[in-house]
XYZ file of C-alpha atoms in Angstrom:
645
model
C 39.070 -21.216 12.868
C 36.316 -19.402 10.976
C 37.791 -20.426 7.618
C 37.631 -24.128 8.553
C 34.733 -24.211 11.013
C 33.356 -27.508 9.655
C 36.102 -29.963 8.679
C 33.359 -32.596 8.215
C 29.597 -33.011 8.536
C 29.895 -34.257 12.134
C 31.359 -30.958 13.384
C 29.416 -28.455 15.495
C 30.205 -24.902 16.599
C 28.832 -23.850 20.004
C 28.208 -20.479 21.572
C 30.040 -19.636 24.790
C 26.797 -20.043 26.735
C 26.134 -23.521 25.328
C 29.750 -24.604 25.794
C 29.661 -23.537 29.453
C 26.299 -25.255 29.959
C 27.607 -28.556 28.580
C 31.226 -28.613 29.761
C 31.508 -26.056 32.554
C 35.028 -24.641 32.830
C 36.566 -27.435 30.747
C 37.704 -26.531 27.194
C 34.911 -27.427 24.774
C 37.070 -27.671 21.649
C 37.426 -31.303 20.588
C 34.741 -32.560 22.979
C 31.901 -34.779 21.755
C 28.194 -34.039 22.096
C 25.264 -36.326 21.333
C 22.094 -35.214 19.574
C 18.577 -36.443 20.319
C 18.713 -38.325 17.018
C 21.497 -40.502 18.420
C 24.243 -38.960 16.272
C 27.524 -37.734 17.793
C 29.264 -34.468 16.894
C 32.679 -33.113 17.776
C 33.049 -29.467 18.782
C 35.124 -27.697 16.145
C 34.735 -24.155 17.466
C 33.261 -21.825 20.082
C 31.860 -18.393 19.167
C 30.652 -15.459 21.213
C 26.980 -15.350 22.136
C 24.886 -13.397 19.614
C 23.915 -9.959 20.946
C 20.597 -9.935 22.791
C 19.212 -7.272 20.457
C 20.024 -9.279 17.326
C 17.249 -10.969 15.357
C 19.687 -13.801 14.491
C 19.806 -16.060 17.567
C 21.406 -19.497 17.899
C 22.949 -21.848 20.468
C 24.810 -24.142 18.081
C 25.756 -24.141 14.389
C 25.879 -27.235 12.183
C 27.208 -27.698 8.688
C 24.582 -27.065 6.023
C 25.633 -30.319 4.361
C 24.398 -32.128 7.466
C 20.798 -31.210 6.530
C 21.080 -32.838 3.116
C 19.297 -29.870 1.555
C 22.139 -28.383 -0.446
C 20.927 -29.973 -3.688
C 17.183 -29.823 -2.963
C 15.741 -27.115 -5.215
C 12.257 -27.544 -3.772
C 13.274 -26.687 -0.202
C 12.487 -23.095 0.787
C 12.994 -23.322 4.536
C 16.571 -21.979 4.466
C 17.859 -18.482 5.023
C 20.724 -17.757 2.639
C 23.289 -14.993 3.181
C 25.149 -13.634 0.164
C 28.103 -11.241 0.318
C 27.887 -9.080 -2.791
C 30.656 -7.232 -4.517
C 30.358 -3.484 -3.727
C 29.597 -2.733 -7.383
C 26.993 -5.503 -7.769
C 23.375 -4.646 -8.538
C 21.132 -6.590 -6.064
C 18.274 -6.732 -8.579
C 20.490 -8.291 -11.248
C 21.870 -10.781 -8.719
C 18.318 -11.830 -7.797
C 17.448 -12.339 -11.469
C 20.538 -14.503 -11.980
C 19.707 -16.677 -8.962
C 16.138 -17.087 -10.250
C 17.560 -18.130 -13.617
C 19.796 -20.711 -11.964
C 16.807 -22.095 -10.051
C 14.684 -22.400 -13.166
C 17.531 -24.098 -15.021
C 18.223 -26.697 -12.337
C 14.719 -27.341 -10.955
C 13.054 -30.469 -12.266
C 10.048 -30.125 -14.514
C 8.227 -26.831 -14.324
C 9.016 -26.305 -10.648
C 10.718 -22.962 -10.322
C 9.343 -21.265 -13.402
C 9.026 -17.506 -12.942
C 10.012 -17.691 -9.277
C 11.357 -14.267 -8.258
C 14.414 -13.977 -6.034
C 14.752 -10.787 -4.018
C 18.132 -9.871 -2.546
C 17.397 -7.929 0.649
C 20.007 -5.943 2.625
C 20.610 -7.595 5.988
C 20.087 -4.295 7.802
C 16.493 -4.161 6.492
C 15.354 -7.682 7.371
C 13.961 -6.687 10.769
C 11.820 -3.743 9.667
C 11.037 -4.382 5.985
C 9.596 -7.218 3.920
C 11.879 -8.689 1.230
C 9.952 -6.857 -1.497
C 10.572 -3.550 0.253
C 7.148 -3.218 1.859
C 7.197 -1.542 5.257
C 6.500 -3.866 8.182
C 8.152 -3.181 11.540
C 9.258 0.291 10.472
C 5.589 1.323 10.628
C 5.586 0.850 14.387
C 8.894 2.698 14.692
C 7.441 5.661 12.810
C 4.169 5.450 14.703
C 5.814 5.713 18.109
C 8.188 8.388 16.851
C 5.165 10.458 15.820
C 3.553 9.860 19.217
C 6.747 10.873 21.017
C 6.973 14.072 18.967
C 3.283 14.736 19.650
C 3.878 14.366 23.394
C 6.797 16.792 23.220
C 4.754 19.267 21.197
C 1.880 19.108 23.688
C 4.292 19.661 26.577
C 5.949 22.585 24.766
C 2.541 24.111 24.055
C 1.721 23.852 27.758
C 4.955 25.607 28.610
C 4.388 28.405 26.079
C 0.791 28.903 27.193
C 1.621 29.024 30.890
C 4.664 31.281 30.476
C 2.803 33.775 28.297
C -0.296 33.591 30.490
C 1.777 34.476 33.557
C 3.613 37.240 31.697
C 1.529 39.796 33.601
C 3.075 38.578 36.842
C 6.523 39.460 35.487
C 5.536 42.777 33.961
C 6.955 44.801 36.895
C 10.188 42.790 36.952
C 10.798 43.224 33.226
C 9.702 46.862 33.207
C 12.074 47.724 36.033
C 14.921 45.876 34.294
C 14.289 47.948 31.185
C 14.185 51.096 33.334
C 17.572 50.169 34.840
C 19.082 49.928 31.353
C 18.660 46.280 30.353
C 18.405 45.900 26.596
C 15.983 43.687 24.738
C 18.775 41.273 23.849
C 19.723 40.875 27.508
C 16.114 40.150 28.467
C 15.780 37.669 25.603
C 18.956 35.906 26.745
C 17.657 35.777 30.335
C 14.370 34.164 29.267
C 16.145 31.662 27.009
C 18.543 30.803 29.845
C 15.578 30.001 32.069
C 14.187 27.668 29.402
C 17.585 26.002 28.917
C 18.025 25.421 32.662
C 14.534 23.965 32.880
C 15.320 21.658 29.933
C 18.566 20.475 31.557
C 16.764 19.627 34.793
C 14.075 17.811 32.784
C 16.527 15.778 30.708
C 18.357 14.629 33.853
C 15.033 13.603 35.399
C 14.037 11.842 32.176
C 17.329 9.918 32.048
C 16.870 8.721 35.629
C 13.290 7.683 34.837
C 14.444 5.681 31.794
C 16.686 3.563 34.005
C 14.048 3.236 36.729
C 11.295 2.265 34.285
C 13.416 -0.153 32.237
C 11.962 -3.227 34.063
C 8.421 -1.974 33.417
C 9.270 -1.407 29.757
C 10.506 -4.981 29.442
C 7.384 -6.282 31.186
C 5.121 -4.424 28.720
C 7.078 -5.086 25.504
C 8.853 -8.352 26.425
C 12.030 -6.761 25.062
C 15.102 -5.524 26.951
C 15.878 -1.814 26.878
C 19.412 -1.064 25.696
C 20.186 2.456 26.864
C 23.598 3.994 27.493
C 23.599 7.702 28.208
C 27.188 7.984 26.916
C 26.362 6.361 23.573
C 27.120 8.874 20.760
C 23.684 8.222 19.233
C 21.991 8.961 22.570
C 24.019 12.145 22.980
C 23.094 13.191 19.439
C 19.450 12.541 20.276
C 19.797 14.701 23.407
C 21.217 17.483 21.249
C 18.321 17.212 18.790
C 15.827 17.291 21.666
C 17.588 20.343 23.082
C 17.382 22.228 19.791
C 13.786 21.144 19.156
C 12.391 21.889 22.619
C 14.298 25.107 23.295
C 13.362 26.428 19.848
C 9.712 25.432 20.117
C 9.132 26.291 23.764
C 11.630 29.063 24.441
C 11.848 31.523 21.548
C 8.260 32.804 21.430
C 7.910 33.470 25.204
C 11.379 35.057 25.259
C 10.514 37.367 22.345
C 7.188 38.284 23.937
C 8.566 39.026 27.397
C 11.629 40.885 26.124
C 9.358 43.184 24.122
C 7.826 44.694 27.305
C 8.423 48.373 27.924
C 9.151 49.818 31.345
C 5.715 51.547 31.344
C 4.113 48.115 31.643
C 5.587 47.865 35.131
C 3.231 50.544 36.373
C 0.214 49.091 34.574
C 1.024 45.599 35.873
C -0.617 44.359 32.756
C 0.364 42.959 29.414
C -0.998 44.682 26.314
C -3.008 41.876 24.761
C -4.862 41.602 21.501
C -8.572 41.702 22.123
C -9.992 39.636 19.345
C -11.413 36.277 18.467
C -7.986 34.933 17.600
C -4.751 34.771 19.531
C -1.624 32.682 19.319
C -2.396 31.121 22.685
C -5.812 29.966 21.468
C -4.198 28.421 18.401
C -1.835 26.469 20.631
C -4.739 25.169 22.729
C -6.512 24.017 19.562
C -3.356 22.268 18.332
C -2.824 20.608 21.697
C -6.295 19.122 21.952
C -6.318 18.163 18.280
C -3.298 15.927 19.037
C -5.042 14.494 22.100
C -8.235 13.844 20.145
C -6.352 11.999 17.415
C -4.575 9.842 19.985
C -7.883 8.927 21.632
C -9.382 7.951 18.263
C -6.298 5.921 17.366
C -6.442 4.161 20.744
C -10.085 3.176 20.267
C -9.467 1.945 16.705
C -6.412 -0.142 17.646
C -8.215 -1.721 20.598
C -11.210 -2.600 18.430
C -8.978 -4.094 15.723
C -7.157 -6.185 18.316
C -10.451 -7.395 19.778
C -11.720 -8.188 16.272
C -8.678 -10.350 15.489
C -8.837 -12.183 18.811
C -12.551 -12.977 18.531
C -12.908 -13.605 14.775
C -13.834 -17.145 13.813
C -10.656 -18.764 12.457
C -12.542 -21.489 10.636
C -11.670 -24.222 13.153
C -11.973 -24.933 16.866
C -8.968 -24.250 19.090
C -10.506 -24.279 22.579
C -9.388 -27.036 24.993
C -6.700 -28.225 22.543
C -2.985 -28.384 23.268
C -0.190 -29.370 20.907
C 3.122 -31.198 21.251
C 6.131 -30.946 18.959
C 7.530 -34.397 18.120
C 9.625 -33.418 15.085
C 12.920 -34.090 16.870
C 11.602 -37.001 18.942
C 11.929 -40.125 16.755
C 10.704 -42.491 19.510
C 7.251 -40.927 19.590
C 7.188 -39.755 15.962
C 7.853 -43.264 14.667
C 5.332 -44.780 17.106
C 2.640 -42.187 16.488
C -0.222 -44.638 15.854
C 0.297 -46.513 19.136
C 0.979 -43.276 21.029
C -2.232 -41.668 19.722
C -4.237 -44.818 20.460
C -3.185 -44.838 24.118
C -3.992 -41.134 24.462
C -7.455 -41.642 22.961
C -8.291 -44.243 25.610
C -7.956 -41.693 28.435
C -11.283 -40.468 29.847
C -10.001 -36.878 30.096
C -9.071 -36.781 26.383
C -11.757 -36.287 23.725
C -9.576 -36.825 20.660
C -6.060 -36.954 19.193
C -4.822 -35.880 15.755
C -1.542 -35.175 13.981
C -0.134 -32.944 11.253
C 3.200 -32.041 9.765
C 3.035 -28.477 11.113
C 1.156 -26.347 13.593
C -2.043 -25.339 11.794
C -1.726 -21.769 13.093
C 1.510 -21.244 11.155
C 1.781 -23.393 8.035
C 5.040 -22.544 6.297
C 5.541 -25.273 3.665
C 4.936 -24.332 0.019
C 5.142 -26.304 -3.186
C 4.422 -26.090 -6.883
C 0.824 -26.835 -7.790
C -0.592 -27.834 -11.182
C -4.044 -28.819 -12.313
C -5.741 -29.884 -15.470
C -6.170 -26.818 -17.672
C -3.658 -24.596 -15.811
C -1.721 -22.101 -17.997
C 1.554 -23.756 -18.967
C 3.537 -20.522 -18.975
C 2.828 -19.816 -15.300
C 4.031 -21.385 -12.084
C 1.559 -21.638 -9.178
C 2.552 -22.065 -5.545
C 0.386 -23.365 -2.751
C 0.813 -23.992 0.972
C 0.607 -27.645 1.870
C 0.366 -29.745 5.029
C 0.266 -33.449 5.730
C -2.545 -34.472 8.116
C -3.949 -37.594 9.699
C -7.497 -38.899 9.408
C -8.711 -37.282 12.634
C -7.540 -33.687 12.168
C -10.606 -32.348 10.326
C -13.082 -33.714 12.867
C -10.928 -32.791 15.875
C -10.620 -29.144 14.766
C -14.188 -29.075 13.391
C -13.095 -27.968 9.918
C -16.101 -27.452 7.614
C -16.371 -28.928 4.113
C -17.821 -26.977 1.197
C -17.692 -29.903 -1.228
C -16.859 -33.558 -0.787
C -16.080 -35.144 2.547
C -13.229 -36.132 4.833
C -11.260 -39.353 5.055
C -13.131 -42.637 4.720
C -10.869 -44.690 6.999
C -9.904 -47.068 4.180
C -6.596 -47.582 2.327
C -7.986 -45.335 -0.415
C -7.347 -42.360 1.918
C -3.712 -42.348 0.801
C -4.853 -40.966 -2.553
C -7.102 -38.256 -1.066
C -6.206 -34.625 -1.557
C -8.047 -31.679 -0.023
C -7.853 -28.001 -0.949
C -9.430 -24.875 0.497
C -11.712 -22.351 -1.180
C -8.786 -20.019 -1.918
C -7.137 -22.791 -3.959
C -10.352 -23.282 -5.956
C -10.472 -19.543 -6.658
C -6.856 -19.682 -7.839
C -7.653 -22.625 -10.115
C -10.819 -20.952 -11.434
C -12.554 -24.279 -12.091
C -16.277 -24.968 -11.823
C -16.010 -28.594 -10.662
C -12.922 -28.994 -8.453
C -13.797 -32.546 -7.331
C -13.267 -33.875 -10.845
C -10.094 -31.892 -11.525
C -6.783 -33.749 -11.853
C -3.937 -32.150 -9.914
C -0.235 -32.551 -9.180
C 1.414 -31.449 -5.916
C 5.199 -31.379 -6.259
C 5.813 -31.247 -2.503
C 4.545 -34.804 -2.155
C 4.982 -35.906 -5.762
C 1.269 -36.646 -5.623
C -1.072 -36.979 -8.598
C -4.803 -37.540 -8.430
C -8.118 -35.786 -8.116
C -9.361 -33.463 -5.429
C -11.396 -35.357 -2.828
C -12.840 -32.433 -0.902
C -12.899 -28.655 -0.569
C -12.712 -27.240 2.957
C -13.944 -23.841 3.987
C -11.191 -21.231 4.204
C -9.534 -21.066 7.621
C -6.755 -18.821 8.878
C -3.343 -20.473 8.994
C -1.343 -17.235 9.045
C -1.504 -13.875 10.782
C -4.732 -12.022 10.022
C -2.772 -9.270 8.313
C -2.418 -11.762 5.446
C -5.388 -12.984 3.379
C -6.132 -16.708 3.485
C -3.996 -18.239 0.756
C -4.452 -21.459 -1.251
C -3.786 -24.626 0.746
C -3.520 -28.349 -0.071
C -3.683 -31.204 2.476
C -3.224 -34.949 2.213
C -2.596 -38.017 4.345
C 1.032 -38.700 5.336
C 2.536 -41.478 7.484
C 4.617 -39.314 9.833
C 3.692 -36.242 11.896
C 5.597 -33.492 13.663
C 2.749 -31.937 15.639
C 0.284 -33.841 17.839
C -3.045 -32.266 18.876
C -4.836 -33.365 22.046
C -8.369 -32.184 22.805
C -9.263 -32.312 26.481
C -12.668 -32.831 28.016
C -14.204 -29.655 29.429
C -12.817 -28.935 32.889
C -10.302 -31.808 32.761
C -7.277 -30.120 31.206
C -4.969 -30.882 34.135
C -5.971 -34.580 34.118
C -5.414 -34.775 30.350
C -1.972 -33.154 30.629
C -0.945 -35.526 33.439
C -2.122 -38.546 31.432
C -0.314 -37.330 28.311
C 2.905 -36.804 30.259
C 2.693 -40.318 31.718
C 2.234 -41.909 28.281
C 4.918 -39.634 26.756
C 7.484 -40.815 29.319
C 6.485 -44.404 28.609
C 7.640 -43.980 25.015
C 10.580 -41.651 25.736
C 11.686 -40.928 29.299
C 14.732 -38.865 28.273
C 13.138 -36.314 25.950
C 11.323 -33.622 28.015
C 7.537 -33.444 27.749
C 6.412 -29.986 26.635
C 3.035 -28.774 25.431
C 1.276 -25.578 24.450
C -2.400 -24.751 24.232
C -3.535 -23.453 20.866
C -5.038 -20.399 22.561
C -1.548 -19.543 23.863
C -0.035 -20.058 20.399
C -2.699 -17.776 18.940
C -2.019 -15.110 21.570
C 1.734 -15.347 20.872
C 1.075 -14.794 17.144
C -0.624 -11.485 17.954
C 1.659 -10.528 20.830
C 3.335 -7.812 18.774
C -0.063 -6.253 18.028
C -0.951 -6.457 21.731
C 2.291 -4.721 22.714
C 1.653 -1.980 20.170
C -1.843 -1.494 21.540
C -0.654 -1.406 25.172
C 2.103 1.113 24.420
C -0.330 3.221 22.427
C -2.769 3.213 25.350
C -0.043 4.395 27.718
C 1.126 7.172 25.397
C -2.439 8.318 24.725
C -3.122 8.543 28.467
C 0.103 10.526 28.900
C -0.889 12.958 26.170
C -4.357 13.470 27.620
C -2.939 13.898 31.128
C -0.411 16.494 29.965
C -3.115 18.352 28.013
C -5.402 18.434 31.042
C -2.541 19.687 33.223
C -1.946 22.555 30.824
C -5.646 23.346 30.652
C -5.887 23.310 34.437
C -2.982 25.745 34.660
C -4.585 28.113 32.148
C -7.937 28.006 33.925
C -6.213 28.679 37.238
C -4.458 31.702 35.807
C -7.632 32.937 34.101
C -9.479 32.705 37.410
C -6.685 34.641 39.142
C -6.761 37.453 36.577
C -10.540 37.704 36.788
C -10.781 37.627 40.570
C -12.335 41.104 40.850
C -14.661 40.484 37.916
C -15.891 37.255 39.517
C -16.408 39.016 42.860
C -18.377 41.869 41.298
C -20.540 39.463 39.276
C -21.384 37.528 42.439
C -22.267 40.703 44.333
C -24.557 41.660 41.440
C -26.347 38.291 41.689
C -24.452 35.882 39.434
C -24.823 32.237 40.479
C -22.067 29.656 40.773
C -23.299 28.089 37.524
C -23.048 31.459 35.751
C -19.434 31.903 36.907
C -18.461 28.343 35.904
C -20.074 28.848 32.503
C -18.235 32.151 31.984
C -14.845 30.542 32.734
C -15.537 27.326 30.818
C -17.237 28.604 27.662
C -14.120 29.792 25.844
C -12.157 26.597 26.551
C -15.013 24.345 25.438
C -15.284 26.258 22.159
C -11.550 25.843 21.556
C -11.738 22.117 22.316
C -14.664 21.803 19.900
C -12.661 23.483 17.145
C -9.718 21.168 17.930
C -11.879 18.062 17.566
C -13.363 19.238 14.267
C -9.824 19.709 12.963
C -8.617 16.370 14.381
C -11.387 14.083 13.090
C -10.605 14.125 9.322
C -6.869 13.753 9.911
C -7.370 10.938 12.440
C -9.689 9.097 10.023
C -7.125 9.347 7.221
C -4.243 8.121 9.404
C -6.169 5.183 10.863
C -7.476 4.124 7.459
C -3.877 3.876 6.234
C -2.855 1.991 9.379
C -5.671 -0.552 9.009
C -4.676 -1.279 5.422
C -1.939 -3.586 6.712
C -4.651 -6.001 7.877
C -6.360 -8.192 5.291
C -9.261 -8.549 7.744
C -10.089 -5.347 9.554
C -12.788 -3.310 11.195
C -14.533 -0.308 9.691
C -14.115 3.077 11.378
C -17.630 3.884 12.585
C -19.044 7.312 13.369
C -19.544 6.438 17.032
C -15.760 6.242 17.523
C -15.518 9.962 16.822
C -18.563 10.643 19.011
C -16.980 8.672 21.858
C -13.688 10.561 21.445
C -15.551 13.882 21.464
C -17.446 12.909 24.628
C -14.220 11.789 26.325
C -12.295 14.972 25.486
C -15.254 17.182 26.417
C -15.735 15.357 29.715
C -12.050 15.731 30.585
C -12.182 19.424 29.663
C -15.274 20.017 31.776
C -13.656 18.170 34.674
C -10.339 20.056 34.404
C -11.975 23.455 33.923
C -14.939 22.833 36.195
C -12.933 22.005 39.316
C -10.935 25.228 39.222
C -13.915 27.261 38.027
C -15.989 25.985 40.929
C -13.290 26.995 43.410
C -13.187 30.487 41.933
C -16.988 30.759 41.819
C -17.459 29.732 45.455
C -14.760 32.077 46.847
C -15.814 34.952 49.139
C -16.631 37.907 46.810
C -15.615 40.441 49.473
C -12.049 39.106 49.510
C -12.013 39.128 45.713
C -12.985 42.812 45.508
C -10.387 43.768 48.136
C -7.510 42.182 46.206
C -5.015 44.523 44.646
């Protein structure tokens, strides 16, 4: 019963999957389950599994009262859902909650803390303050998809209009037999529509066939149902967009032919420096150039983040989570001592959290701080060995001394000193509400990254605590497998029931930037697709140009033109158009990538050589696409060329 899901604190609600895993086909309601903390819970309900595409995932639900946090105003680790009245103003609600916090929080903790009420539908793609996060990637790939469609449509328009001469007799004769311009326009549009329908069927089949590859690249399942109303609406939008963009201009052009063109077998064409077809080629390669530049920039930014010095050593170190394992957590000193005695292990340390993702914050005060303001700081409890194990550098002061006086030591980073704006931090009295700790700063460590590199290094405080949730083990070079085996053996000595799991810090770091890696990989694929489609269109245009100039090429060869002269004649115009496209693409690409890089607090600069490399790549692909067909035309027998009708 949803209204009475938790009759007491010992109740638990399971998902169908968890209930089946624990009890098989037996009814789960009323059954008892035991937690790893030794407590027993009775099943008070079973709910459906959360949808796979939901960002809210769970296997079991406990009463919030069970956590003991309901009256803890300094605990920020909870997600709170509020159902507002339809007429309520979210901003006013947030202000009222902030007022309640300030009223009930002890001391100055909670002063001026803002509360932002965020719509649930926006939590996946937007930050609570409204800043765009995931929606940027959605828009980015939407733009790329549109760019791919535009490039393909440009290819279609260019090839259809280029081959219009071939249909001059057909259209001229139709006009002679009485066909009106409207009938011809309808015929050409019908051809485009039929081609689109064939393409959309092929695309739908490919979506299903490539779904496993998509999941492998993005690590996300693809939910696609061709009968979904949203998918059908998208098909309709694609139909209108593509048929309008790719079909109307060629249909208008071809339907405007007169029957006299049938006898000329030629299309009256504007002879000038500008034509609509040339504009389309410029637009096409401008899109390709921008995608190449974006690909280079994203790859360099990813490489920069993966190779930047984090401020500590993570190589050859794996971590273990012991937060929910009281047997090892409560026996940490003995457990760490046994690990340290292994020849394959260089050192052991502990902390309250994984240093790559510190999420605890508290109120922070120091001597001379403005009374009217409230300052927050990230904090983490550490043991005496963590600084030396991770090779954290000190700017002022030193690490733990190994004496009982260590319990009064407090360390901050450079960002905290900048926030405090004090000249002598080691003699500054401080108060950290998270630990209820008062004293003076013992040491200042050099800033190190404990969040994603899109965020600047924030202020951080660290002190000695008696209990740890994360254990770090540094292995000797080349002896990782021996160290893991030894750790597992000692782990099972202290707790044989709780499974031994570990994770190397390098893997944790890679997981933190996995989203950026997926974005980069998808961008690389789309950029290659765009370039491939552009080259296909260029190859088709060169082929047609060579066909229309067959006699000219033959006569030039008879008069002494070399193969190089012929290739140059056929390539020159396309290279000029590609050059114009790149000149147009470079400023726009620089502007877009500058905005994209602004989301990273630590980022690369866009150097001139990136544009030079993109220009070389596009030019090389153009020369290759044009050169192959131009060479074939230039090496053909000139006698056969002159004989052609």
